PDB file of C-alpha atoms in Angstrom:
ATOM      1  CA  MET A  25      87.569  72.234  63.120  1.00  0.00           C
ATOM      2  CA  ARG A  26      90.624  70.559  60.905  1.00  0.00           C
ATOM      3  CA  ARG A  27      92.997  73.540  59.227  1.00  0.00           C
ATOM      4  CA  SER A  28      95.673  72.671  56.456  1.00  0.00           C
ATOM      5  CA  ALA A  29      99.244  72.198  57.480  1.00  0.00           C
ATOM      6  CA  GLN A  30      99.996  75.695  55.810  1.00  0.00           C
ATOM      7  CA  THR A  31      97.785  77.278  58.250  1.00  0.00           C
ATOM      8  CA  VAL A  32      99.348  75.420  61.208  1.00  0.00           C
ATOM      9  CA  ALA A  33     103.376  76.401  59.840  1.00  0.00           C
ATOM     10  CA  THR A  34     102.056  80.516  59.307  1.00  0.00           C
ATOM     11  CA  LEU A  35     100.912  80.876  63.034  1.00  0.00           C
ATOM     12  CA  ALA A  36     104.215  78.966  64.151  1.00  0.00           C
ATOM     13  CA  ALA A  37     106.758  81.040  61.830  1.00  0.00           C
ATOM     14  CA  ALA A  38     104.587  84.511  62.985  1.00  0.00           C
ATOM     15  CA  MET A  39     104.842  83.651  66.155  1.00  0.00           C
ATOM     16  CA  THR A  40     108.320  82.135  66.497  1.00  0.00           C
ATOM     17  CA  LEU A  41     109.143  85.646  64.989  1.00  0.00           C
ATOM     18  CA  ALA A  42     107.204  87.834  67.168  1.00  0.00           C
ATOM     19  CA  ALA A  43     108.753  86.030  70.243  1.00  0.00           C
ATOM     20  CA  ALA A  44     111.996  86.285  68.721  1.00  0.00           C
ATOM     21  CA  ASN A  45     111.700  89.942  68.218  1.00  0.00           C
ATOM     22  CA  GLY A  46     110.300  90.153  72.087  1.00  0.00           C
ATOM     23  CA  CYS A  47     106.468  90.926  70.948  1.00  0.00           C
ATOM     24  CA  THR A  48     105.694  91.110  74.732  1.00  0.00           C
ATOM     25  CA  ALA A  49     105.519  94.548  75.614  1.00  0.00           C
ATOM     26  CA  GLY A  50     103.401  95.875  78.362  1.00  0.00           C
ATOM     27  CA  ALA A  51     102.066  98.571  79.988  1.00  0.00           C
ATOM     28  CA  GLY A  52     100.420  99.112  82.727  1.00  0.00           C
ATOM     29  CA  ASP A  53     100.342 100.911  86.337  1.00  0.00           C
ATOM     30  CA  GLY A  54     100.776  98.190  89.352  1.00  0.00           C
ATOM     31  CA  PRO A  55     103.188  95.824  89.814  1.00  0.00           C
ATOM     32  CA  LEU A  56     102.728  93.368  86.486  1.00  0.00           C
ATOM     33  CA  SER A  57     104.764  93.484  83.521  1.00  0.00           C
ATOM     34  CA  ALA A  58     103.827  92.348  80.564  1.00  0.00           C
ATOM     35  CA  GLY A  59     107.225  92.565  78.330  1.00  0.00           C
ATOM     36  CA  GLU A  60     108.945  95.711  77.068  1.00  0.00           C
ATOM     37  CA  SER A  61     108.626  96.127  73.345  1.00  0.00           C
ATOM     38  CA  HIS A  62     105.891  96.614  70.443  1.00  0.00           C
ATOM     39  CA  SER A  63     105.134  94.277  67.192  1.00  0.00           C
ATOM     40  CA  THR A  64     102.559  93.475  65.185  1.00  0.00           C
ATOM     41  CA  VAL A  65     101.773  89.536  64.231  1.00  0.00           C
ATOM     42  CA  CYS A  66      99.683  88.773  61.580  1.00  0.00           C
ATOM     43  CA  VAL A  67      97.930  85.285  60.691  1.00  0.00           C
ATOM     44  CA  GLY A  68      96.907  84.329  57.692  1.00  0.00           C
ATOM     45  CA  TYR A  69      93.215  82.572  57.389  1.00  0.00           C
ATOM     46  CA  THR A  70      91.060  81.144  54.452  1.00  0.00           C
ATOM     47  CA  LYS A  71      87.933  80.765  56.379  1.00  0.00           C
ATOM     48  CA  GLU A  72      86.822  81.273  60.761  1.00  0.00           C
ATOM     49  CA  MET A  73      89.326  79.752  63.057  1.00  0.00           C
ATOM     50  CA  ILE A  74      90.249  79.116  66.523  1.00  0.00           C
ATOM     51  CA  PHE A  75      94.002  78.994  67.676  1.00  0.00           C
ATOM     52  CA  THR A  76      96.194  79.546  70.740  1.00  0.00           C
ATOM     53  CA  LEU A  77      98.691  82.387  71.207  1.00  0.00           C
ATOM     54  CA  GLY A  78     100.888  82.417  74.025  1.00  0.00           C
ATOM     55  CA  HIS A  79     103.958  84.573  73.694  1.00  0.00           C
ATOM     56  CA  VAL A  80     103.402  86.789  76.604  1.00  0.00           C
ATOM     57  CA  THR A  81     105.516  86.739  79.683  1.00  0.00           C
ATOM     58  CA  LEU A  82     103.778  88.409  82.748  1.00  0.00           C
ATOM     59  CA  THR A  83     106.674  89.349  85.164  1.00  0.00           C
ATOM     60  CA  ASN A  84     105.697  90.095  88.653  1.00  0.00           C
ATOM     61  CA  GLU A  85     107.682  92.494  90.180  1.00  0.00           C
ATOM     62  CA  GLY A  86     106.389  93.335  93.243  1.00  0.00           C
ATOM     63  CA  ARG A  87     106.642  91.730  96.713  1.00  0.00           C
ATOM     64  CA  HIS A  88     103.360  90.574  97.171  1.00  0.00           C
ATOM     65  CA  ASP A  89     101.070  87.917  94.933  1.00  0.00           C
ATOM     66  CA  ILE A  90      98.641  88.958  92.259  1.00  0.00           C
ATOM     67  CA  VAL A  91      95.777  87.466  91.257  1.00  0.00           C
ATOM     68  CA  ILE A  92      94.249  87.713  87.556  1.00  0.00           C
ATOM     69  CA  THR A  93      90.320  88.822  87.803  1.00  0.00           C
ATOM     70  CA  ASP A  94      90.417  89.611  83.762  1.00  0.00           C
ATOM     71  CA  ALA A  95      91.313  89.343  80.763  1.00  0.00           C
ATOM     72  CA  GLU A  96      90.095  90.580  77.879  1.00  0.00           C
ATOM     73  CA  LEU A  97      91.027  91.938  73.952  1.00  0.00           C
ATOM     74  CA  ILE A  98      92.062  95.788  73.750  1.00  0.00           C
ATOM     75  CA  GLU A  99      90.093  97.276  70.264  1.00  0.00           C
ATOM     76  CA  PRO A 100      88.758  93.684  69.044  1.00  0.00           C
ATOM     77  CA  LYS A 101      87.570  93.473  65.542  1.00  0.00           C
ATOM     78  CA  ASN A 102      86.076  90.493  64.707  1.00  0.00           C
ATOM     79  CA  LEU A 103      87.985  88.586  66.906  1.00  0.00           C
ATOM     80  CA  GLU A 104      86.766  86.978  70.722  1.00  0.00           C
ATOM     81  CA  LEU A 105      88.341  86.049  73.062  1.00  0.00           C
ATOM     82  CA  ILE A 106      87.445  82.302  74.148  1.00  0.00           C
ATOM     83  CA  GLY A 107      89.880  81.454  76.976  1.00  0.00           C
ATOM     84  CA  ALA A 108      92.836  82.526  78.934  1.00  0.00           C
ATOM     85  CA  VAL A 109      95.597  80.935  81.220  1.00  0.00           C
ATOM     86  CA  ALA A 110      98.517  81.327  82.848  1.00  0.00           C
ATOM     87  CA  LEU A 111     101.182  78.964  82.671  1.00  0.00           C
ATOM     88  CA  PRO A 112     104.673  78.656  84.358  1.00  0.00           C
ATOM     89  CA  GLU A 113     107.925  78.618  82.752  1.00  0.00           C
ATOM     90  CA  PRO A 114     108.168  75.463  80.480  1.00  0.00           C
ATOM     91  CA  SER A 115     110.981  73.224  82.179  1.00  0.00           C
ATOM     92  CA  GLY A 116     111.553  69.242  81.249  1.00  0.00           C
ATOM     93  CA  GLY A 117     112.256  69.470  77.820  1.00  0.00           C
ATOM     94  CA  ALA A 118     108.361  71.195  77.312  1.00  0.00           C
ATOM     95  CA  VAL A 119     108.008  73.506  74.739  1.00  0.00           C
ATOM     96  CA  GLY A 120     106.230  76.971  75.309  1.00  0.00           C
ATOM     97  CA  ILE A 121     103.042  77.757  73.072  1.00  0.00           C
ATOM     98  CA  GLY A 122     103.332  80.129  70.449  1.00  0.00           C
ATOM     99  CA  ALA A 123     100.525  79.670  68.284  1.00  0.00           C
ATOM    100  CA  ASP A 124      98.633  75.977  67.897  1.00  0.00           C
ATOM    101  CA  ASP A 125      95.529  75.164  66.114  1.00  0.00           C
ATOM    102  CA  GLY A 126      92.267  75.252  68.289  1.00  0.00           C
ATOM    103  CA  TRP A 127      91.719  76.144  71.995  1.00  0.00           C
ATOM    104  CA  PRO A 128      92.467  74.177  73.875  1.00  0.00           C
ATOM    105  CA  PRO A 129      96.128  73.979  72.303  1.00  0.00           C
ATOM    106  CA  ASN A 130      96.439  70.546  70.137  1.00  0.00           C
ATOM    107  CA  HIS A 131     100.104  70.303  70.963  1.00  0.00           C
ATOM    108  CA  HIS A 132     100.000  70.798  74.135  1.00  0.00           C
ATOM    109  CA  THR A 133      96.712  68.672  75.202  1.00  0.00           C
ATOM    110  CA  ASN A 134      96.487  65.621  72.465  1.00  0.00           C
ATOM    111  CA  PRO A 135      98.756  62.790  73.584  1.00  0.00           C
ATOM    112  CA  LYS A 136      98.812  62.187  69.261  1.00  0.00           C
ATOM    113  CA  VAL A 137     100.293  65.168  68.626  1.00  0.00           C
ATOM    114  CA  GLY A 138     101.929  66.324  71.708  1.00  0.00           C
ATOM    115  CA  SER A 139     104.967  65.153  73.549  1.00  0.00           C
ATOM    116  CA  PRO A 140     104.268  64.402  77.246  1.00  0.00           C
ATOM    117  CA  ALA A 141     106.625  67.263  78.695  1.00  0.00           C
ATOM    118  CA  ASP A 142     104.065  69.441  76.753  1.00  0.00           C
ATOM    119  CA  LEU A 143     101.061  67.864  78.280  1.00  0.00           C
ATOM    120  CA  ALA A 144     102.640  68.248  81.399  1.00  0.00           C
ATOM    121  CA  PHE A 145     102.981  71.605  81.451  1.00  0.00           C
ATOM    122  CA  TRP A 146      99.837  72.127  80.379  1.00  0.00           C
ATOM    123  CA  ALA A 147      98.788  70.439  82.924  1.00  0.00           C
ATOM    124  CA  LYS A 148     100.172  73.209  85.115  1.00  0.00           C
ATOM    125  CA  ARG A 149      97.807  76.203  83.579  1.00  0.00           C
ATOM    126  CA  GLN A 150      95.993  78.090  86.009  1.00  0.00           C
ATOM    127  CA  ALA A 151      92.619  79.532  84.472  1.00  0.00           C
ATOM    128  CA  ILE A 152      91.657  83.162  84.119  1.00  0.00           C
ATOM    129  CA  PRO A 153      90.066  84.556  86.293  1.00  0.00           C
ATOM    130  CA  GLY A 154      91.913  83.716  89.115  1.00  0.00           C
ATOM    131  CA  ALA A 155      95.372  83.127  88.655  1.00  0.00           C
ATOM    132  CA  THR A 156      98.358  83.833  90.902  1.00  0.00           C
ATOM    133  CA  VAL A 157     101.664  84.956  89.465  1.00  0.00           C
ATOM    134  CA  LYS A 158     103.711  84.523  92.449  1.00  0.00           C
ATOM    135  CA  ALA A 159     106.026  87.547  93.567  1.00  0.00           C
ATOM    136  CA  GLY A 160     109.317  87.999  91.461  1.00  0.00           C
ATOM    137  CA  ASN A 161     107.609  84.960  89.287  1.00  0.00           C
ATOM    138  CA  ASP A 162     107.951  84.966  85.660  1.00  0.00           C
ATOM    139  CA  ASP A 163     104.707  83.228  84.168  1.00  0.00           C
ATOM    140  CA  LEU A 164     103.284  82.955  80.590  1.00  0.00           C
ATOM    141  CA  LEU A 165     100.216  84.640  79.450  1.00  0.00           C
ATOM    142  CA  ALA A 166      97.756  81.983  76.953  1.00  0.00           C
ATOM    143  CA  ILE A 167      94.692  82.805  75.196  1.00  0.00           C
ATOM    144  CA  GLY A 168      92.362  81.199  72.775  1.00  0.00           C
ATOM    145  CA  VAL A 169      91.227  83.265  69.447  1.00  0.00           C
ATOM    146  CA  LYS A 170      88.444  83.018  67.312  1.00  0.00           C
ATOM    147  CA  ALA A 171      88.504  85.026  64.734  1.00  0.00           C
ATOM    148  CA  GLY A 172      85.630  84.913  62.150  1.00  0.00           C
ATOM    149  CA  GLY A 173      87.734  85.816  58.929  1.00  0.00           C
ATOM    150  CA  ARG A 174      89.741  88.980  59.093  1.00  0.00           C
ATOM    151  CA  GLY A 175      89.805  90.349  62.255  1.00  0.00           C
ATOM    152  CA  SER A 176      92.781  92.369  64.541  1.00  0.00           C
ATOM    153  CA  MET A 177      93.311  93.457  68.508  1.00  0.00           C
ATOM    154  CA  ASN A 178      95.649  95.990  69.577  1.00  0.00           C
ATOM    155  CA  GLY A 179      96.757  93.394  73.082  1.00  0.00           C
ATOM    156  CA  VAL A 180      95.098  92.065  76.145  1.00  0.00           C
ATOM    157  CA  ARG A 181      94.058  93.855  79.111  1.00  0.00           C
ATOM    158  CA  LEU A 182      94.872  92.261  82.322  1.00  0.00           C
ATOM    159  CA  THR A 183      92.537  93.139  85.197  1.00  0.00           C
ATOM    160  CA  TYR A 184      94.585  91.917  88.802  1.00  0.00           C
ATOM    161  CA  THR A 185      95.153  92.330  92.513  1.00  0.00           C
ATOM    162  CA  ALA A 186      98.307  92.820  94.447  1.00  0.00           C
ATOM    163  CA  ASP A 187      97.966  94.171  98.012  1.00  0.00           C
ATOM    164  CA  GLY A 188      94.521  94.664  98.080  1.00  0.00           C
ATOM    165  CA  LYS A 189      94.212  97.015  95.142  1.00  0.00           C
ATOM    166  CA  ARG A 190      93.135  96.629  91.649  1.00  0.00           C
ATOM    167  CA  TYR A 191      95.462  97.217  88.577  1.00  0.00           C
ATOM    168  CA  GLN A 192      95.602  96.697  85.145  1.00  0.00           C
ATOM    169  CA  ALA A 193      98.148  95.876  82.649  1.00  0.00           C
ATOM    170  CA  ASP A 194      98.300  95.990  79.063  1.00  0.00           C
ATOM    171  CA  THR A 195     100.225  93.913  76.566  1.00  0.00           C
ATOM    172  CA  THR A 196     100.627  95.792  73.203  1.00  0.00           C
ATOM    173  CA  ALA A 197     101.450  92.996  70.808  1.00  0.00           C
ATOM    174  CA  LYS A 198      99.013  93.619  68.236  1.00  0.00           C
ATOM    175  CA  LEU A 199      97.596  90.564  66.306  1.00  0.00           C
ATOM    176  CA  LYS A 200      96.107  91.303  62.907  1.00  0.00           C
ATOM    177  CA  VAL A 201      94.207  88.125  60.925  1.00  0.00           C
ATOM    178  CA  ARG A 202      94.015  88.485  56.903  1.00  0.00           C
ATOM    179  CA  PRO A 203      93.586  86.425  53.786  1.00  0.00           C
ATOM    180  CA  LYS A 204      97.450  86.992  52.770  1.00  0.00           C
ATOM    181  CA  CYS A 205     100.126  89.125  55.031  1.00  0.00           C
ATOM    182  CA  GLY A 206     101.749  90.748  52.006  1.00  0.00           C
ATOM    183  CA  GLY A 207     104.530  92.621  54.050  1.00  0.00           C
ATOM    184  CA  GLY A 208     104.961  89.904  56.838  1.00  0.00           C
ATOM    185  CA  PHE A 209     106.023  90.621  60.031  1.00  0.00           C
ATOM    186  CA  ASP A 210     105.453  94.311  61.493  1.00  0.00           C
ATOM    187  CA  SER A 211     103.594  95.076  57.843  1.00  0.00           C
ATOM    188  CA  GLU A 212     101.382  97.807  57.707  1.00  0.00           C
ATOM    189  CA  ASP A 213     100.785  97.228  53.909  1.00  0.00           C
ATOM    190  CA  ASP A 214      98.152  94.655  54.683  1.00  0.00           C
ATOM    191  CA  GLU A 215      95.202  97.048  56.706  1.00  0.00           C
TER     192      GLU A 215
END
């Protein structure tokens, strides 16, 4: 599926803004933290699209490794989760995934557009379910989303186990997919 440079630029700008404003808020009852604050990102569309979002930091604040057993969108409207992975923090010149075209993310899987460091970064992914976040580590959550046009979600719910117990953690980074994002970041006028 091909998208215009404007669509990809809109995705990248929205995710850069979100990351700069700490959009990786999380709520949960166990050792996994999925951020510290709330935000809403609006992505403009012209038709059905598939894209990658990778703007949530997962912090294991516990003494035991955790295993993520499920990921699901919270209150999705016209959006479908098509994939989820955990990634280590980028290193060696790799760029973290904010927003990218397609799933898996084009700039981290296509050697014609991605750098060797970005390709190596994506190769370290762990599929969800089954991804492990080591005790005391920070990993990144990247999700593949299919939007059938106008849609929204209120975050991602992760189910995981730690020390034989089951928990959930919710990110609170909301996403809107609209024909036009009228007010930009954190705007409610494009409801």
